[in-house]
Amino acid sequence: MKRVLWILGGTILIAAAIALWTASRPVSWSEQEIAALRSLWIGSLPPLPPDPSNAYADNPQAAAFGQALFFDTRFSANGKVACATCHLPDKLFNDGLPLAQGVGTTTRRTMTIIGAAYSPWLFWDGRKDSLWAQALGPMESPVEHGGTRTQYAHLIDEQYRAQYEAVFGDLPDLSDQTRFPRAAGPVDDPEARAAWEAMTLADREIATRIYVNMGKAIAAYERLIAPGPSRFDQYVAALLENDREAMQSALTKDEVAGLRLFIGRADCIKCHNGPLFTNNEFHNTGVPAADGLPADDGRASGVDQVIQDEFNCLSQWSDAGETGCADLRFVVSTGEQLAGAFKPPTLRNVAESAPYMHAGQFSTLAEVLQHYNHPPFAPLGRSELEPLGLTAAELAQLESFLRALSGPLNTPAELLASPQP
Amino acid sequence: MKKQTVTVIATSVITVLVVLAAIIIFLPTLGPRYLHPLMMGDQPAPTSLDMSNSRLSDNGLYRVSWASDPSSPPLNQIHAWTIHIETAEGQPVAGAEVSVSGGMPQHGHGLPTNPQVTQDLGNGDYLVEGMKFQMPGWWEVRFDITAAGQNDTIIFNLTLK
Ligand SMILES: [Cu+2]
């Protein structure tokens, strides 16, 4: 009897000692893991890449003009829609909706513009190759701003002449409304389209030049919207300085465990890599089609559109020579891997940007992680995901890590609202 | 055998069993670091890979080397390489037709771009534009070279951080 007690006591003691030792052991990262953490760290964010296609990209006057345009609802069919209607600064330039609401309803979810200046491809399917060309999409989309380029040219003439001319030089005379109708553009609306086709090529180019310059000014503004450090970034900064205490106050044990999964077994870093947590390429993750919408073929159509885009980097409206357009010149334009592929969104501030995916298919992060843990067959093409086999506890850790990626913008407050005249 | 000895041995054996059982039960929560690298999602590249950037082509026809600008290939950034082709005897190869491909053997995908040789720089040097890597890990880059009617292939390995 006594012996049994001894054995029992001894076992408990040793087990307790082992438990204590493992628990008190500081988390350690291998050299390879530290390299991965550093690559995700906001401190690794390089300076903004130049945009050779936009000669005004870093012009402060152009940015101020662009900011005014970004918030001005007059640039729409009904006087109620501006870029900021869907990209709300106080919602981290998102709108919180599964599908965006402009003049009509879009078939995709609004993306943030934070950090978009780093991406060679814009939109979920990358059908635009610069911020300025991107901005010209929603303005003539029948479900977003719903207006036309001659309407906008007249508005610039009447409301923004001085600001426009200070950056882009003299505005041509648009007063002859038989040459420049109030509503004309290459849009879906048959009347506006007919009016556009009736204009001379030279007049169309005059209107298009003004339109392009609006895009370039808006792009200059968007380039100033930058992400700021999150608790994850504080953790990495502390790790690089070997400051254990600061590491512990930056992230909890669960968050660190989630981070370890993110860069390790769950392999999220395959696609969500670099300091913006996206490689800005295109991947099929088999997200189911949204209710009531057909399956979206994503990049497969997007790449054809960008190659044919009137405003792409190689177009007459671009300021780049051929050498400035490497992404477009060497783009992969065929192959089954493009079907149903989308651009991975940044995961910075992901906790604040529900719902998720290209058509808001998932409303919580828990649903997103369920999808990654048990990936279904893709509605189109082939999903690149493999089952992860994570436990419920691990999924919770991964989620808590994603929640540690929130942080304030690194952008002055006066850029986050309509400019005061 | 002494009674004490039996006690000590039994204690150790039971402890080991308990600890093993605990590790197995809690493995999913403990995380992969206890079984590294067996449980890492991204398996490390085979250690026997030749990572050098100057090699002889498969059939020994050409010696090829590459240099990237910037000098270590960046993640997610389109950039250019220069490759140098010479015969096994060290004569620069002029006028070669070169096609470029590649990918990640462990992920089963190719390059995200369609890189091309855009310029014969002379002296056996060729400019390769449109190189891009969008994931950290082990990559292969393959050049198919035809010069003077002779065809050979070379595959370089590299690891992106
Ligand atoms: Cu890969």
Coordinates of C-alpha atoms and ligand atoms in Angstrom, one line a residue:
Chain A
M1 CA 0.0 0.0 0.0
K2 CA 2.7 2.4 1.1
R3 CA 4.6 1.6 -2.1
V4 CA 1.6 2.5 -4.3
L5 CA 1.4 5.8 -2.5
W6 CA 5.1 6.5 -3.1
I7 CA 4.7 5.7 -6.8
L8 CA 1.7 7.9 -7.1
G9 CA 3.3 10.8 -5.2
G10 CA 6.5 10.5 -7.3
T11 CA 4.6 10.4 -10.5
I12 CA 2.6 13.5 -9.7
L13 CA 5.7 15.4 -8.5
I14 CA 7.7 14.7 -11.6
A15 CA 4.7 15.3 -14.0
A16 CA 4.1 18.7 -12.2
A17 CA 7.8 19.6 -12.6
I18 CA 7.7 18.7 -16.3
A19 CA 4.5 20.7 -16.8
L20 CA 6.0 23.7 -15.0
W21 CA 9.2 23.5 -17.0
T22 CA 7.4 23.4 -20.4
A23 CA 5.0 26.2 -19.4
S24 CA 7.7 28.5 -18.2
R25 CA 9.9 27.9 -21.2
P26 CA 9.9 31.1 -23.2
V27 CA 8.5 30.8 -26.7
S28 CA 11.3 30.5 -29.1
W29 CA 11.4 31.0 -32.8
S30 CA 13.8 29.4 -35.2
E31 CA 15.9 31.6 -37.5
Q32 CA 13.7 30.7 -40.4
E33 CA 10.6 31.6 -38.5
I34 CA 12.1 34.9 -37.5
A35 CA 12.8 35.7 -41.1
A36 CA 9.2 34.9 -41.9
L37 CA 8.0 37.2 -39.1
R38 CA 10.2 40.0 -40.2
S39 CA 8.9 39.7 -43.7
L40 CA 5.3 40.2 -42.4
W41 CA 6.3 43.1 -40.2
I42 CA 5.2 46.6 -41.1
G43 CA 8.7 47.7 -40.7
S44 CA 9.5 45.8 -43.8
L45 CA 7.0 47.8 -45.9
P46 CA 9.1 49.4 -48.6
P47 CA 8.6 53.0 -49.8
L48 CA 5.7 53.3 -52.2
P49 CA 6.6 51.9 -55.6
P50 CA 6.7 54.5 -58.2
D51 CA 3.9 54.5 -60.8
P52 CA 5.5 55.4 -64.1
S53 CA 2.1 55.3 -65.8
N54 CA 1.0 58.4 -63.7
A55 CA 3.2 61.4 -64.0
Y56 CA 1.2 63.1 -61.2
A57 CA 1.3 60.1 -58.7
D58 CA 3.4 61.9 -56.2
N59 CA 2.2 65.5 -56.8
P60 CA 0.7 67.0 -53.6
Q61 CA -1.6 69.4 -55.5
A62 CA -2.9 66.5 -57.6
A63 CA -3.5 64.6 -54.4
A64 CA -5.5 67.5 -52.8
F65 CA -7.6 67.7 -56.0
G66 CA -8.0 63.9 -55.9
Q67 CA -9.2 64.0 -52.3
A68 CA -11.9 66.5 -53.2
L69 CA -13.1 64.2 -56.1
F70 CA -13.0 61.1 -53.9
F71 CA -15.6 62.6 -51.6
D72 CA -17.7 64.6 -54.1
T73 CA -21.1 62.9 -54.7
R74 CA -21.9 65.2 -57.6
F75 CA -19.8 62.9 -59.8
S76 CA -22.6 60.4 -60.2
A77 CA -25.9 59.7 -62.0
N78 CA -28.0 60.6 -59.0
G79 CA -25.8 63.1 -57.2
K80 CA -25.5 60.7 -54.2
V81 CA -22.5 58.5 -54.9
A82 CA -18.8 59.2 -54.4
C83 CA -15.9 56.9 -54.0
A84 CA -16.3 57.5 -50.2
T85 CA -19.9 56.1 -50.4
C86 CA -18.4 52.6 -50.6
H87 CA -14.9 53.3 -49.3
L88 CA -15.7 55.0 -46.0
P89 CA -12.7 56.3 -44.2
D90 CA -14.2 55.5 -40.8
K91 CA -14.8 51.9 -41.9
L92 CA -11.2 51.5 -43.0
F93 CA -12.2 52.4 -46.6
N94 CA -14.7 49.5 -46.7
D95 CA -18.5 49.5 -46.4
G96 CA -19.3 46.5 -44.3
L97 CA -21.7 45.1 -46.9
P98 CA -21.5 41.8 -48.8
L99 CA -22.2 43.6 -52.1
A100 CA -21.6 47.3 -52.6
Q101 CA -24.5 49.8 -53.1
G102 CA -24.0 52.6 -55.5
V103 CA -26.6 53.7 -58.1
G104 CA -27.3 50.0 -58.2
T105 CA -25.8 46.9 -56.6
T106 CA -22.5 45.4 -57.6
T107 CA -21.7 41.7 -57.9
R108 CA -18.7 41.9 -55.7
R109 CA -17.7 43.2 -52.3
T110 CA -15.9 46.5 -51.7
M111 CA -12.2 46.2 -51.2
T112 CA -10.2 48.5 -49.0
I113 CA -7.9 51.0 -50.7
I114 CA -5.4 50.9 -47.8
G115 CA -2.1 49.7 -49.3
A116 CA -3.6 49.3 -52.8
A117 CA -0.8 51.5 -54.2
Y118 CA 1.5 48.5 -53.6
S119 CA -0.5 46.2 -55.9
P120 CA 0.4 45.8 -59.5
W121 CA -3.2 44.6 -60.1
L122 CA -6.4 46.2 -58.9
F123 CA -9.9 44.6 -58.2
W124 CA -10.5 41.1 -57.1
D125 CA -9.7 39.9 -60.6
G126 CA -7.0 42.3 -61.4
R127 CA -8.7 43.8 -64.4
K128 CA -6.9 47.1 -63.9
D129 CA -3.2 47.7 -63.7
S130 CA -2.9 51.1 -61.9
L131 CA -4.8 53.1 -59.3
W132 CA -5.7 55.8 -61.8
A133 CA -7.1 53.3 -64.4
Q134 CA -9.0 51.6 -61.6
A135 CA -10.6 54.9 -60.5
L136 CA -12.1 55.3 -64.0
G137 CA -14.0 52.0 -63.7
P138 CA -16.6 52.8 -61.0
M139 CA -17.2 56.3 -62.4
E140 CA -18.7 54.9 -65.6
S141 CA -20.1 51.7 -64.1
P142 CA -23.9 51.6 -64.3
V143 CA -24.2 50.3 -60.8
E144 CA -21.6 52.5 -59.1
H145 CA -21.3 56.2 -59.9
G146 CA -23.3 55.7 -63.1
G147 CA -22.2 58.9 -64.9
T148 CA -20.4 59.7 -68.1
R149 CA -17.1 61.3 -68.9
T150 CA -18.5 64.4 -70.6
Q151 CA -20.8 64.9 -67.5
Y152 CA -17.6 64.8 -65.4
A153 CA -15.7 67.1 -67.8
H154 CA -18.4 69.7 -67.5
L155 CA -18.4 69.4 -63.7
I156 CA -14.6 69.9 -63.6
D157 CA -15.1 72.9 -65.8
E158 CA -17.8 74.4 -63.5
Q159 CA -16.6 73.4 -60.1
Y160 CA -12.9 72.6 -60.2
R161 CA -11.4 74.7 -63.0
A162 CA -8.7 76.4 -60.9
Q163 CA -7.6 73.3 -59.1
Y164 CA -7.5 71.3 -62.3
E165 CA -5.5 73.8 -64.3
A166 CA -3.0 74.3 -61.5
V167 CA -2.0 70.7 -62.0
F168 CA -2.8 69.7 -65.5
G169 CA -2.7 73.0 -67.4
D170 CA -5.4 74.7 -69.4
L171 CA -8.8 73.1 -69.6
P172 CA -10.1 73.1 -73.1
D173 CA -13.3 75.1 -73.9
L174 CA -16.2 72.8 -73.4
S175 CA -19.0 75.4 -73.7
D176 CA -20.3 74.1 -77.1
Q177 CA -22.7 71.5 -76.0
T178 CA -23.3 70.1 -79.4
R179 CA -19.6 69.1 -79.4
F180 CA -19.6 68.1 -75.7
P181 CA -23.1 66.8 -74.7
R182 CA -24.0 66.8 -71.0
A183 CA -24.1 63.0 -70.9
A184 CA -21.8 61.1 -73.3
G185 CA -19.5 58.2 -72.8
P186 CA -18.7 54.6 -73.9
V187 CA -21.2 53.3 -71.3
D188 CA -24.1 50.8 -71.2
D189 CA -26.8 53.5 -71.4
P190 CA -27.8 53.6 -75.1
E191 CA -28.5 57.3 -75.2
A192 CA -25.2 58.3 -73.7
R193 CA -23.4 55.8 -75.9
A194 CA -25.0 57.2 -79.0
A195 CA -24.1 60.7 -78.0
W196 CA -20.5 59.6 -77.5
E197 CA -20.3 57.9 -80.9
A198 CA -21.6 61.0 -82.5
M199 CA -18.7 63.0 -81.2
T200 CA -15.6 63.5 -83.3
L201 CA -12.5 61.5 -82.4
A202 CA -10.7 64.7 -81.4
D203 CA -13.5 65.8 -79.1
R204 CA -13.7 62.4 -77.5
E205 CA -10.0 62.6 -76.8
I206 CA -10.5 66.0 -75.2
A207 CA -13.1 64.6 -72.8
T208 CA -11.1 61.4 -72.2
R209 CA -8.0 63.4 -71.3
I210 CA -9.9 65.2 -68.6
Y211 CA -11.3 61.9 -67.4
V212 CA -7.9 60.3 -67.3
N213 CA -6.5 63.3 -65.3
M214 CA -9.3 62.9 -62.7
G215 CA -8.2 59.3 -62.3
K216 CA -4.5 60.3 -61.9
A217 CA -5.5 62.9 -59.2
I218 CA -7.6 60.4 -57.3
A219 CA -4.7 57.9 -57.5
A220 CA -2.3 60.5 -56.1
Y221 CA -4.7 60.9 -53.1
E222 CA -5.1 57.1 -52.6
R223 CA -1.3 56.6 -52.5
L224 CA -1.3 58.6 -49.2
I225 CA -3.6 56.1 -47.4
A226 CA -1.1 53.9 -45.5
P227 CA -1.6 51.1 -42.9
G228 CA -0.2 51.6 -39.4
P229 CA 1.3 49.2 -36.8
S230 CA -0.8 46.6 -35.1
R231 CA 0.0 44.6 -31.9
F232 CA 1.5 42.0 -34.2
D233 CA 4.0 44.6 -35.4
Q234 CA 4.8 45.6 -31.8
Y235 CA 5.5 41.9 -31.1
V236 CA 7.9 41.5 -34.0
A237 CA 9.7 44.8 -33.2
A238 CA 10.1 43.5 -29.6
L239 CA 11.3 40.1 -30.9
L240 CA 13.9 41.7 -33.1
E241 CA 15.2 43.6 -30.1
N242 CA 14.9 40.5 -27.9
D243 CA 12.7 42.3 -25.5
R244 CA 10.7 39.5 -23.8
E245 CA 8.6 41.7 -21.7
A246 CA 7.4 43.8 -24.6
M247 CA 6.7 40.6 -26.6
Q248 CA 4.5 39.4 -23.8
S249 CA 2.6 42.6 -23.6
A250 CA 2.1 42.8 -27.3
L251 CA 0.5 39.3 -27.9
T252 CA -1.1 36.8 -25.7
K253 CA -0.1 33.1 -25.7
D254 CA -3.0 32.2 -27.8
E255 CA -2.2 34.9 -30.4
V256 CA 1.4 33.7 -30.5
A257 CA 0.2 30.1 -31.0
G258 CA -2.1 31.4 -33.8
L259 CA 0.8 33.2 -35.4
R260 CA 2.9 30.1 -35.3
L261 CA 0.1 28.3 -37.2
F262 CA -0.2 31.1 -39.7
I263 CA 3.4 30.9 -40.8
G264 CA 3.7 27.1 -40.1
R265 CA 1.2 24.3 -40.3
A266 CA -1.7 26.3 -41.7
D267 CA 0.6 27.8 -44.3
C268 CA -1.4 31.0 -44.7
I269 CA 1.9 32.7 -45.6
K270 CA 1.9 31.0 -49.0
C271 CA -0.5 33.7 -50.3
H272 CA -0.9 36.2 -47.4
N273 CA 2.7 37.1 -47.3
G274 CA 4.8 40.4 -47.2
P275 CA 4.0 43.3 -44.8
L276 CA 0.5 43.7 -46.3
F277 CA -0.3 40.0 -45.8
T278 CA -1.0 39.6 -49.5
N279 CA 1.1 38.6 -52.5
N280 CA -1.3 40.6 -54.8
E281 CA -1.3 37.6 -57.2
F282 CA -4.3 35.3 -58.0
H283 CA -5.3 32.1 -56.3
N284 CA -8.3 29.8 -56.4
T285 CA -9.4 29.1 -52.9
G286 CA -12.8 27.6 -53.9
V287 CA -15.0 30.0 -52.1
P288 CA -18.6 29.0 -53.0
A289 CA -20.6 31.3 -55.3
A290 CA -22.7 33.9 -53.4
D291 CA -26.5 33.2 -53.1
G292 CA -28.2 34.3 -56.2
L293 CA -25.0 35.0 -58.2
P294 CA -23.4 32.8 -60.8
A295 CA -19.9 31.4 -60.0
D296 CA -17.4 34.1 -60.7
D297 CA -14.5 33.1 -63.0
G298 CA -12.3 35.8 -61.4
R299 CA -8.8 36.2 -63.0
A300 CA -9.7 34.3 -66.2
S301 CA -11.8 37.2 -67.4
G302 CA -9.9 39.8 -65.4
V303 CA -6.7 39.2 -67.4
D304 CA -8.4 39.5 -70.7
Q305 CA -10.0 42.8 -69.6
V306 CA -6.7 44.3 -68.4
I307 CA -5.0 43.4 -71.7
Q308 CA -7.8 45.1 -73.6
D309 CA -8.3 48.0 -71.2
E310 CA -8.5 51.4 -72.8
F311 CA -6.4 52.8 -69.9
N312 CA -3.8 50.1 -69.3
C313 CA -0.1 50.8 -68.8
L314 CA 0.6 50.4 -72.5
S315 CA -2.2 52.6 -73.6
Q316 CA -1.9 56.1 -75.1
W317 CA -3.1 57.6 -71.8
S318 CA -0.3 56.1 -69.7
D319 CA 2.8 58.1 -69.0
A320 CA 5.0 55.0 -68.9
G321 CA 7.2 53.9 -71.7
E322 CA 7.2 50.1 -72.4
T323 CA 9.8 49.5 -69.8
G324 CA 7.5 50.8 -67.0
C325 CA 4.9 48.1 -67.8
A326 CA 6.7 44.9 -67.0
D327 CA 3.7 43.5 -65.0
L328 CA 1.4 43.8 -68.0
R329 CA 4.0 42.8 -70.7
F330 CA 4.8 39.5 -68.9
V331 CA 1.4 38.7 -67.6
V332 CA 0.1 35.1 -67.7
S333 CA -3.0 35.3 -69.8
T334 CA -4.0 31.7 -70.3
G335 CA -4.1 28.5 -68.2
E336 CA -6.6 26.7 -66.0
Q337 CA -5.1 28.1 -62.8
L338 CA -6.7 31.5 -63.7
A339 CA -10.3 30.1 -63.5
G340 CA -12.0 31.2 -60.3
A341 CA -8.8 32.8 -59.0
F342 CA -8.9 36.0 -57.0
K343 CA -6.5 38.4 -55.4
P344 CA -5.9 37.7 -51.7
P345 CA -7.1 40.7 -49.7
T346 CA -4.7 42.3 -47.1
L347 CA -5.3 40.8 -43.7
R348 CA -4.4 44.0 -41.9
N349 CA -7.5 45.1 -40.0
V350 CA -9.3 41.9 -41.1
A351 CA -11.3 41.8 -37.8
E352 CA -12.8 45.1 -38.7
S353 CA -13.7 44.3 -42.3
A354 CA -16.5 41.7 -42.3
P355 CA -18.1 40.3 -44.3
Y356 CA -15.4 38.3 -46.1
M357 CA -14.4 37.1 -49.6
H358 CA -15.2 38.5 -53.1
A359 CA -18.9 38.6 -52.6
G360 CA -19.2 38.7 -48.9
Q361 CA -19.9 34.9 -48.8
F362 CA -18.7 34.5 -45.1
S363 CA -19.9 36.8 -42.3
T364 CA -17.4 35.8 -39.6
L365 CA -13.7 34.9 -39.3
A366 CA -14.8 31.6 -37.8
E367 CA -16.6 30.7 -41.0
V368 CA -13.5 31.8 -43.0
L369 CA -11.4 29.5 -41.0
Q370 CA -13.8 26.6 -41.3
H371 CA -13.5 27.0 -45.0
Y372 CA -9.7 26.8 -44.9
N373 CA -9.9 23.8 -42.5
H374 CA -12.3 21.8 -44.7
P375 CA -11.9 23.3 -48.2
P376 CA -14.8 22.3 -50.5
F377 CA -14.5 21.6 -54.2
A378 CA -14.2 24.9 -56.1
P379 CA -17.3 26.1 -58.0
L380 CA -15.0 26.8 -60.9
G381 CA -11.5 25.6 -61.6
R382 CA -9.5 23.8 -59.0
S383 CA -9.0 24.9 -55.4
E384 CA -5.3 25.3 -54.3
L385 CA -6.3 24.5 -50.7
E386 CA -5.6 21.3 -48.8
P387 CA -7.5 20.3 -45.6
L388 CA -5.6 21.6 -42.6
G389 CA -6.7 19.2 -39.9
L390 CA -6.7 21.9 -37.2
T391 CA -8.6 21.4 -34.0
A392 CA -11.2 23.8 -32.7
A393 CA -8.7 25.1 -30.2
E394 CA -6.2 25.8 -33.0
L395 CA -8.8 27.5 -35.1
A396 CA -9.6 29.8 -32.2
Q397 CA -5.9 30.6 -31.8
L398 CA -5.6 31.4 -35.5
E399 CA -8.6 33.7 -35.2
S400 CA -7.2 35.4 -32.2
F401 CA -4.1 36.1 -34.1
L402 CA -6.0 37.5 -37.0
R403 CA -7.7 39.9 -34.5
A404 CA -4.2 41.1 -33.4
L405 CA -3.7 42.5 -37.0
S406 CA -5.8 45.6 -36.4
G407 CA -4.2 49.0 -36.1
P408 CA -4.9 52.7 -36.8
L409 CA -4.1 54.1 -40.2
N410 CA -0.7 55.8 -40.7
T411 CA -2.4 58.7 -42.5
P412 CA -3.1 62.3 -41.2
A413 CA -6.7 62.9 -40.1
E414 CA -7.2 65.7 -42.6
L415 CA -6.9 63.1 -45.4
L416 CA -9.7 61.0 -44.0
A417 CA -12.6 63.4 -44.8
S418 CA -13.8 65.7 -47.5
P419 CA -11.3 68.6 -47.7
Q420 CA -12.5 71.9 -46.4
P421 CA -12.7 74.5 -49.2
Chain B
M1 CA 15.6 -6.6 -5.9
K2 CA 15.1 -4.0 -3.3
K3 CA 11.6 -2.7 -2.7
Q4 CA 12.9 0.9 -3.2
T5 CA 14.3 0.1 -6.6
V6 CA 11.1 -1.3 -7.7
T7 CA 9.3 1.9 -6.5
V8 CA 11.7 4.1 -8.4
I9 CA 11.5 2.2 -11.6
A10 CA 7.7 1.9 -11.5
T11 CA 7.5 5.7 -10.8
S12 CA 9.7 6.5 -13.8
V13 CA 7.9 4.2 -16.1
I14 CA 4.5 5.5 -15.2
T15 CA 5.7 9.1 -15.4
V16 CA 7.0 8.4 -18.9
L17 CA 3.8 6.8 -20.0
V18 CA 1.7 9.7 -18.5
V19 CA 3.9 12.3 -20.2
L20 CA 3.7 10.5 -23.5
A21 CA 0.0 10.1 -23.3
A22 CA -0.4 13.8 -22.4
I23 CA 1.8 14.9 -25.4
I24 CA -0.2 12.8 -27.7
I25 CA -3.5 14.1 -26.4
F26 CA -2.4 17.7 -26.3
L27 CA -0.3 17.7 -29.5
P28 CA -2.8 19.7 -31.5
T29 CA -2.8 22.4 -28.9
L30 CA 0.9 22.4 -28.2
G31 CA 1.6 23.1 -31.8
P32 CA 4.1 21.7 -34.3
R33 CA 7.3 22.8 -32.6
Y34 CA 7.5 19.5 -30.7
L35 CA 7.6 17.5 -33.8
H36 CA 9.3 19.9 -36.1
P37 CA 9.8 19.5 -39.0
L38 CA 7.5 16.5 -39.4
M39 CA 4.4 18.6 -38.8
M40 CA 5.3 21.8 -40.5
G41 CA 2.9 22.6 -43.3
D42 CA 5.7 23.7 -45.5
Q43 CA 8.0 20.8 -45.8
P44 CA 11.6 22.0 -46.1
A45 CA 13.3 21.6 -49.5
P46 CA 15.3 18.4 -49.9
T47 CA 18.7 19.0 -48.4
S48 CA 20.6 17.5 -51.4
L49 CA 19.5 20.3 -53.8
D50 CA 22.2 22.1 -55.7
M51 CA 21.5 25.7 -55.0
S52 CA 24.4 27.2 -56.9
N53 CA 23.8 29.8 -59.6
S54 CA 26.3 28.5 -62.0
R55 CA 25.9 25.0 -63.4
L56 CA 26.4 22.7 -66.3
S57 CA 23.2 22.0 -68.4
D58 CA 21.6 18.6 -68.3
N59 CA 23.5 17.1 -71.2
G60 CA 26.7 19.1 -70.5
L61 CA 26.5 21.3 -73.5
Y62 CA 26.4 24.7 -71.8
R63 CA 27.6 26.2 -68.6
V64 CA 25.0 28.7 -67.4
S65 CA 24.9 31.2 -64.6
W66 CA 22.3 33.7 -63.4
A67 CA 22.3 37.0 -61.6
S68 CA 19.3 38.9 -60.4
D69 CA 18.7 42.6 -60.0
P70 CA 18.3 43.2 -57.0
S71 CA 21.0 40.6 -56.2
S72 CA 18.7 38.3 -54.2
P73 CA 15.4 37.7 -55.9
P74 CA 12.7 39.8 -54.1
L75 CA 9.3 38.4 -53.1
N76 CA 6.3 39.7 -55.0
Q77 CA 8.2 42.1 -57.2
I78 CA 8.7 41.9 -60.9
H79 CA 12.4 42.1 -61.7
A80 CA 15.0 41.1 -64.3
W81 CA 17.7 38.5 -64.4
T82 CA 20.8 38.3 -66.6
I83 CA 22.0 34.9 -67.6
H84 CA 25.3 34.0 -69.0
I85 CA 25.7 31.1 -71.4
E86 CA 29.0 29.6 -72.5
T87 CA 30.0 26.2 -73.9
A88 CA 31.4 23.6 -71.6
E89 CA 34.9 24.8 -72.8
G90 CA 34.1 28.4 -71.7
Q91 CA 33.3 30.0 -75.1
P92 CA 30.4 32.6 -74.8
V93 CA 27.4 31.4 -76.7
A94 CA 25.9 34.0 -79.1
G95 CA 22.5 34.0 -80.7
A96 CA 20.9 31.4 -78.4
E97 CA 17.1 30.9 -78.3
V98 CA 16.1 30.7 -74.7
S99 CA 12.8 30.0 -73.1
V100 CA 12.1 30.4 -69.4
S101 CA 9.7 28.5 -67.1
G102 CA 9.7 27.3 -63.5
G103 CA 7.6 26.8 -60.4
M104 CA 7.4 25.4 -57.0
P105 CA 7.7 21.6 -57.0
Q106 CA 6.2 21.2 -53.6
H107 CA 3.1 23.3 -54.4
G108 CA 2.6 22.0 -58.0
H109 CA 2.3 25.5 -59.6
G110 CA 4.3 27.4 -62.1
L111 CA 5.7 31.0 -62.2
P112 CA 3.1 33.8 -61.7
T113 CA 4.5 35.6 -64.7
N114 CA 5.6 34.7 -68.2
P115 CA 9.2 35.8 -68.2
Q116 CA 11.1 36.2 -71.5
V117 CA 14.5 36.8 -72.8
T118 CA 14.2 40.2 -74.3
Q119 CA 17.7 41.1 -75.3
D120 CA 20.9 39.4 -76.4
L121 CA 23.4 41.6 -74.4
G122 CA 26.4 40.1 -76.2
N123 CA 29.3 38.1 -74.9
G124 CA 27.0 35.2 -73.9
D125 CA 24.8 37.4 -71.7
Y126 CA 21.0 37.6 -72.1
L127 CA 18.5 39.8 -70.3
V128 CA 15.5 37.9 -68.8
E129 CA 12.6 40.3 -68.0
G130 CA 9.4 39.5 -66.1
M131 CA 10.8 37.3 -63.3
K132 CA 8.5 37.1 -60.3
F133 CA 8.1 34.9 -57.2
Q134 CA 5.0 35.2 -55.1
M135 CA 5.7 32.7 -52.3
P136 CA 8.5 32.0 -49.9
G137 CA 10.1 28.6 -50.3
W138 CA 11.8 26.4 -52.9
W139 CA 11.6 27.4 -56.5
E140 CA 12.9 25.9 -59.7
V141 CA 13.8 28.1 -62.7
R142 CA 14.3 26.3 -66.0
F143 CA 16.0 27.5 -69.2
D144 CA 15.6 25.7 -72.5
I145 CA 18.5 26.7 -74.6
T146 CA 19.0 26.2 -78.4
A147 CA 22.1 27.4 -80.1
A148 CA 23.6 26.3 -83.3
G149 CA 20.9 23.7 -83.6
Q150 CA 21.8 22.1 -80.3
N151 CA 19.3 22.0 -77.5
D152 CA 19.8 21.6 -73.8
T153 CA 18.0 22.3 -70.6
I154 CA 19.1 23.6 -67.2
I155 CA 17.2 23.9 -64.0
F156 CA 18.3 26.1 -61.2
N157 CA 17.1 25.8 -57.6
L158 CA 16.6 28.7 -55.3
T159 CA 15.0 29.4 -51.9
L160 CA 13.0 32.6 -51.4
K161 CA 12.9 34.1 -47.9
Ligands
CU1 CU 3.8 28.0 -54.0

